[in-house]
Amino acid sequence: MTLIITFLCLILAGLLAYIFYDGILVRVLKGKTVLSVRLRKRNYLDQLILAVLLAIIFISNTVRGENNAVMNSVLILLVITLLYNTLIHAPSARFKADGFFYGLEFTKYDQVKNMKLSEDGVLVVDTQRRRILLYARKIEDLEKILNVFVEH
């Protein structure tokens, strides 16, 4: 049981570290933010299903009488964090003076090789290392993003 608790604690710590990094640290890293754009959520249903499954595990442990306080606390915190990440937190791209943050990665503007715009509002940014897909919520956001790329 302690191996499971340790594993769940590691997942919880990683998720909390990502939320802290994306919500607070990215705002201060690499200088002033030129533009911050909220993007469309992906894998929304998968995250919600995972949170519901963990809630079911918590309920089944409670009904069976397994009152392990540490396990129940970790499960509740994990469910709350997953629900926050699914329902409230939205992915975003933050554009700085010399590059942009998307996900966990900072990409400099000079590493961008090619950009394409699809019909369904996805900006495809090809870099030297990988292809980044920015799912914009509004067409106006795409125009703002393209203006930042043109300026820099």
PDB file of C-alpha atoms in Angstrom:
ATOM      1  CA  MET A   1       0.000   0.000   0.000  1.00  0.00           C
ATOM      2  CA  THR A   2       2.856   2.401   0.701  1.00  0.00           C
ATOM      3  CA  LEU A   3       4.153   1.967  -2.855  1.00  0.00           C
ATOM      4  CA  ILE A   4       0.778   3.069  -4.217  1.00  0.00           C
ATOM      5  CA  ILE A   5       0.661   6.042  -1.846  1.00  0.00           C
ATOM      6  CA  THR A   6       4.200   7.028  -2.847  1.00  0.00           C
ATOM      7  CA  PHE A   7       3.299   6.784  -6.534  1.00  0.00           C
ATOM      8  CA  LEU A   8       0.143   8.872  -6.079  1.00  0.00           C
ATOM      9  CA  CYS A   9       2.124  11.455  -4.072  1.00  0.00           C
ATOM     10  CA  LEU A  10       4.659  11.708  -6.909  1.00  0.00           C
ATOM     11  CA  ILE A  11       1.857  12.245  -9.432  1.00  0.00           C
ATOM     12  CA  LEU A  12       0.286  14.864  -7.172  1.00  0.00           C
ATOM     13  CA  ALA A  13       3.624  16.639  -6.639  1.00  0.00           C
ATOM     14  CA  GLY A  14       4.290  16.679 -10.390  1.00  0.00           C
ATOM     15  CA  LEU A  15       0.833  18.044 -11.165  1.00  0.00           C
ATOM     16  CA  LEU A  16       1.135  20.746  -8.494  1.00  0.00           C
ATOM     17  CA  ALA A  17       4.621  21.659  -9.744  1.00  0.00           C
ATOM     18  CA  TYR A  18       3.274  22.031 -13.296  1.00  0.00           C
ATOM     19  CA  ILE A  19       0.393  24.239 -12.126  1.00  0.00           C
ATOM     20  CA  PHE A  20       2.826  26.399 -10.122  1.00  0.00           C
ATOM     21  CA  TYR A  21       5.269  26.628 -13.050  1.00  0.00           C
ATOM     22  CA  ASP A  22       2.605  27.430 -15.652  1.00  0.00           C
ATOM     23  CA  GLY A  23       0.635  29.786 -13.449  1.00  0.00           C
ATOM     24  CA  ILE A  24       3.350  31.734 -11.638  1.00  0.00           C
ATOM     25  CA  LEU A  25       6.905  31.097 -12.813  1.00  0.00           C
ATOM     26  CA  VAL A  26       6.306  31.544 -16.549  1.00  0.00           C
ATOM     27  CA  ARG A  27       4.956  35.038 -15.913  1.00  0.00           C
ATOM     28  CA  VAL A  28       8.295  36.155 -14.464  1.00  0.00           C
ATOM     29  CA  LEU A  29      10.797  34.114 -16.469  1.00  0.00           C
ATOM     30  CA  LYS A  30      12.573  35.605 -19.514  1.00  0.00           C
ATOM     31  CA  GLY A  31      11.362  39.168 -18.957  1.00  0.00           C
ATOM     32  CA  LYS A  32       8.076  40.939 -19.492  1.00  0.00           C
ATOM     33  CA  THR A  33       5.182  39.146 -21.187  1.00  0.00           C
ATOM     34  CA  VAL A  34       4.291  40.765 -24.521  1.00  0.00           C
ATOM     35  CA  LEU A  35       1.163  38.671 -25.128  1.00  0.00           C
ATOM     36  CA  SER A  36      -0.631  35.929 -23.232  1.00  0.00           C
ATOM     37  CA  VAL A  37      -3.214  33.896 -25.133  1.00  0.00           C
ATOM     38  CA  ARG A  38      -5.520  31.284 -23.651  1.00  0.00           C
ATOM     39  CA  LEU A  39      -5.831  28.259 -25.898  1.00  0.00           C
ATOM     40  CA  ARG A  40      -8.475  25.581 -26.414  1.00  0.00           C
ATOM     41  CA  LYS A  41      -8.419  22.654 -24.033  1.00  0.00           C
ATOM     42  CA  ARG A  42      -7.533  19.230 -25.366  1.00  0.00           C
ATOM     43  CA  ASN A  43      -8.034  15.830 -23.742  1.00  0.00           C
ATOM     44  CA  TYR A  44     -10.732  17.390 -21.589  1.00  0.00           C
ATOM     45  CA  LEU A  45     -12.797  14.217 -21.361  1.00  0.00           C
ATOM     46  CA  ASP A  46      -9.789  12.004 -20.571  1.00  0.00           C
ATOM     47  CA  GLN A  47      -8.815  14.161 -17.611  1.00  0.00           C
ATOM     48  CA  LEU A  48     -12.387  14.216 -16.347  1.00  0.00           C
ATOM     49  CA  ILE A  49     -12.641  10.418 -16.600  1.00  0.00           C
ATOM     50  CA  LEU A  50      -9.408  10.025 -14.610  1.00  0.00           C
ATOM     51  CA  ALA A  51     -10.709  12.323 -11.868  1.00  0.00           C
ATOM     52  CA  VAL A  52     -13.993  10.383 -11.697  1.00  0.00           C
ATOM     53  CA  LEU A  53     -12.143   7.050 -11.518  1.00  0.00           C
ATOM     54  CA  LEU A  54     -10.026   8.292  -8.620  1.00  0.00           C
ATOM     55  CA  ALA A  55     -13.181   9.546  -6.878  1.00  0.00           C
ATOM     56  CA  ILE A  56     -14.723   6.092  -7.350  1.00  0.00           C
ATOM     57  CA  ILE A  57     -11.626   4.495  -5.779  1.00  0.00           C
ATOM     58  CA  PHE A  58     -11.952   6.854  -2.807  1.00  0.00           C
ATOM     59  CA  ILE A  59     -15.652   6.036  -2.405  1.00  0.00           C
ATOM     60  CA  SER A  60     -15.056   2.280  -2.679  1.00  0.00           C
ATOM     61  CA  ASN A  61     -12.290   2.463  -0.040  1.00  0.00           C
ATOM     62  CA  THR A  62     -14.637   4.338   2.277  1.00  0.00           C
ATOM     63  CA  VAL A  63     -17.537   1.899   1.738  1.00  0.00           C
ATOM     64  CA  ARG A  64     -15.307  -1.163   2.306  1.00  0.00           C
ATOM     65  CA  GLY A  65     -14.115   0.322   5.584  1.00  0.00           C
ATOM     66  CA  GLU A  66     -10.487   0.810   4.566  1.00  0.00           C
ATOM     67  CA  ASN A  67      -9.920   4.006   6.494  1.00  0.00           C
ATOM     68  CA  ASN A  68      -6.308   4.653   5.600  1.00  0.00           C
ATOM     69  CA  ALA A  69      -6.166   8.396   6.285  1.00  0.00           C
ATOM     70  CA  VAL A  70      -3.056   9.021   4.196  1.00  0.00           C
ATOM     71  CA  MET A  71      -4.449   7.174   1.161  1.00  0.00           C
ATOM     72  CA  ASN A  72      -7.804   8.916   1.401  1.00  0.00           C
ATOM     73  CA  SER A  73      -6.157  12.330   1.792  1.00  0.00           C
ATOM     74  CA  VAL A  74      -3.894  11.773  -1.216  1.00  0.00           C
ATOM     75  CA  LEU A  75      -6.846  10.578  -3.315  1.00  0.00           C
ATOM     76  CA  ILE A  76      -8.958  13.603  -2.359  1.00  0.00           C
ATOM     77  CA  LEU A  77      -6.118  16.032  -3.088  1.00  0.00           C
ATOM     78  CA  LEU A  78      -5.431  14.331  -6.413  1.00  0.00           C
ATOM     79  CA  VAL A  79      -9.100  14.462  -7.429  1.00  0.00           C
ATOM     80  CA  ILE A  80      -9.353  18.151  -6.468  1.00  0.00           C
ATOM     81  CA  THR A  81      -6.157  18.988  -8.352  1.00  0.00           C
ATOM     82  CA  LEU A  82      -7.289  17.070 -11.437  1.00  0.00           C
ATOM     83  CA  LEU A  83     -10.689  18.767 -11.365  1.00  0.00           C
ATOM     84  CA  TYR A  84      -8.987  22.162 -11.077  1.00  0.00           C
ATOM     85  CA  ASN A  85      -6.696  21.324 -13.986  1.00  0.00           C
ATOM     86  CA  THR A  86      -9.628  20.049 -16.059  1.00  0.00           C
ATOM     87  CA  LEU A  87     -12.360  22.571 -15.327  1.00  0.00           C
ATOM     88  CA  ILE A  88     -10.618  25.832 -14.372  1.00  0.00           C
ATOM     89  CA  HIS A  89      -7.059  25.884 -15.687  1.00  0.00           C
ATOM     90  CA  ALA A  90      -6.725  26.597 -19.408  1.00  0.00           C
ATOM     91  CA  PRO A  91      -3.595  26.054 -21.474  1.00  0.00           C
ATOM     92  CA  SER A  92      -1.904  29.241 -22.592  1.00  0.00           C
ATOM     93  CA  ALA A  93       0.927  30.498 -24.722  1.00  0.00           C
ATOM     94  CA  ARG A  94       2.951  33.378 -23.303  1.00  0.00           C
ATOM     95  CA  PHE A  95       4.976  35.438 -25.721  1.00  0.00           C
ATOM     96  CA  LYS A  96       8.051  37.242 -24.434  1.00  0.00           C
ATOM     97  CA  ALA A  97      10.475  39.601 -26.174  1.00  0.00           C
ATOM     98  CA  ASP A  98      12.799  36.872 -27.456  1.00  0.00           C
ATOM     99  CA  GLY A  99      10.567  33.757 -27.545  1.00  0.00           C
ATOM    100  CA  PHE A 100       7.429  32.098 -26.259  1.00  0.00           C
ATOM    101  CA  PHE A 101       6.402  29.586 -23.601  1.00  0.00           C
ATOM    102  CA  TYR A 102       4.035  26.790 -24.517  1.00  0.00           C
ATOM    103  CA  GLY A 103       3.638  23.848 -22.181  1.00  0.00           C
ATOM    104  CA  LEU A 104       6.908  23.271 -20.390  1.00  0.00           C
ATOM    105  CA  GLU A 105       9.141  24.569 -23.142  1.00  0.00           C
ATOM    106  CA  PHE A 106      10.545  27.961 -24.134  1.00  0.00           C
ATOM    107  CA  THR A 107      11.087  28.425 -27.864  1.00  0.00           C
ATOM    108  CA  LYS A 108      13.069  31.332 -29.252  1.00  0.00           C
ATOM    109  CA  TYR A 109      11.699  33.146 -32.278  1.00  0.00           C
ATOM    110  CA  ASP A 110      14.845  32.472 -34.302  1.00  0.00           C
ATOM    111  CA  GLN A 111      14.271  28.702 -33.931  1.00  0.00           C
ATOM    112  CA  VAL A 112      10.968  28.922 -35.819  1.00  0.00           C
ATOM    113  CA  LYS A 113      11.411  27.562 -39.325  1.00  0.00           C
ATOM    114  CA  ASN A 114       7.885  27.613 -40.689  1.00  0.00           C
ATOM    115  CA  MET A 115       4.331  28.515 -39.674  1.00  0.00           C
ATOM    116  CA  LYS A 116       1.064  27.276 -41.141  1.00  0.00           C
ATOM    117  CA  LEU A 117      -2.509  28.148 -40.323  1.00  0.00           C
ATOM    118  CA  SER A 118      -5.173  25.468 -40.689  1.00  0.00           C
ATOM    119  CA  GLU A 119      -8.824  26.088 -41.451  1.00  0.00           C
ATOM    120  CA  ASP A 120     -10.013  25.031 -37.998  1.00  0.00           C
ATOM    121  CA  GLY A 121      -7.947  27.638 -36.130  1.00  0.00           C
ATOM    122  CA  VAL A 122      -4.751  25.727 -35.404  1.00  0.00           C
ATOM    123  CA  LEU A 123      -1.439  27.498 -35.827  1.00  0.00           C
ATOM    124  CA  VAL A 124       1.297  25.003 -36.655  1.00  0.00           C
ATOM    125  CA  VAL A 125       4.751  26.256 -35.688  1.00  0.00           C
ATOM    126  CA  ASP A 126       7.665  24.170 -36.988  1.00  0.00           C
ATOM    127  CA  THR A 127      10.867  24.580 -35.010  1.00  0.00           C
ATOM    128  CA  GLN A 128      14.248  22.954 -35.302  1.00  0.00           C
ATOM    129  CA  ARG A 129      13.286  20.290 -32.765  1.00  0.00           C
ATOM    130  CA  ARG A 130       9.538  19.712 -33.016  1.00  0.00           C
ATOM    131  CA  ARG A 131       6.168  20.844 -34.322  1.00  0.00           C
ATOM    132  CA  ILE A 132       4.049  22.955 -31.957  1.00  0.00           C
ATOM    133  CA  LEU A 133       0.270  23.095 -32.400  1.00  0.00           C
ATOM    134  CA  LEU A 134      -1.420  26.182 -30.949  1.00  0.00           C
ATOM    135  CA  TYR A 135      -5.194  25.647 -30.772  1.00  0.00           C
ATOM    136  CA  ALA A 136      -6.596  29.173 -30.625  1.00  0.00           C
ATOM    137  CA  ARG A 137      -9.984  29.895 -29.109  1.00  0.00           C
ATOM    138  CA  LYS A 138     -10.740  32.865 -31.360  1.00  0.00           C
ATOM    139  CA  ILE A 139      -9.552  34.092 -34.738  1.00  0.00           C
ATOM    140  CA  GLU A 140      -8.591  37.396 -33.078  1.00  0.00           C
ATOM    141  CA  ASP A 141      -6.108  35.506 -30.912  1.00  0.00           C
ATOM    142  CA  LEU A 142      -4.474  34.056 -34.027  1.00  0.00           C
ATOM    143  CA  GLU A 143      -4.123  37.555 -35.464  1.00  0.00           C
ATOM    144  CA  LYS A 144      -2.470  38.755 -32.245  1.00  0.00           C
ATOM    145  CA  ILE A 145      -0.092  35.784 -32.266  1.00  0.00           C
ATOM    146  CA  LEU A 146       0.862  36.385 -35.900  1.00  0.00           C
ATOM    147  CA  ASN A 147       1.485  40.072 -35.155  1.00  0.00           C
ATOM    148  CA  VAL A 148       3.876  39.126 -32.351  1.00  0.00           C
ATOM    149  CA  PHE A 149       5.728  36.728 -34.670  1.00  0.00           C
ATOM    150  CA  VAL A 150       5.979  39.437 -37.349  1.00  0.00           C
ATOM    151  CA  GLU A 151       7.327  41.996 -34.869  1.00  0.00           C
ATOM    152  CA  HIS A 152       9.958  39.650 -33.500  1.00  0.00           C
TER     153      HIS A 152
END
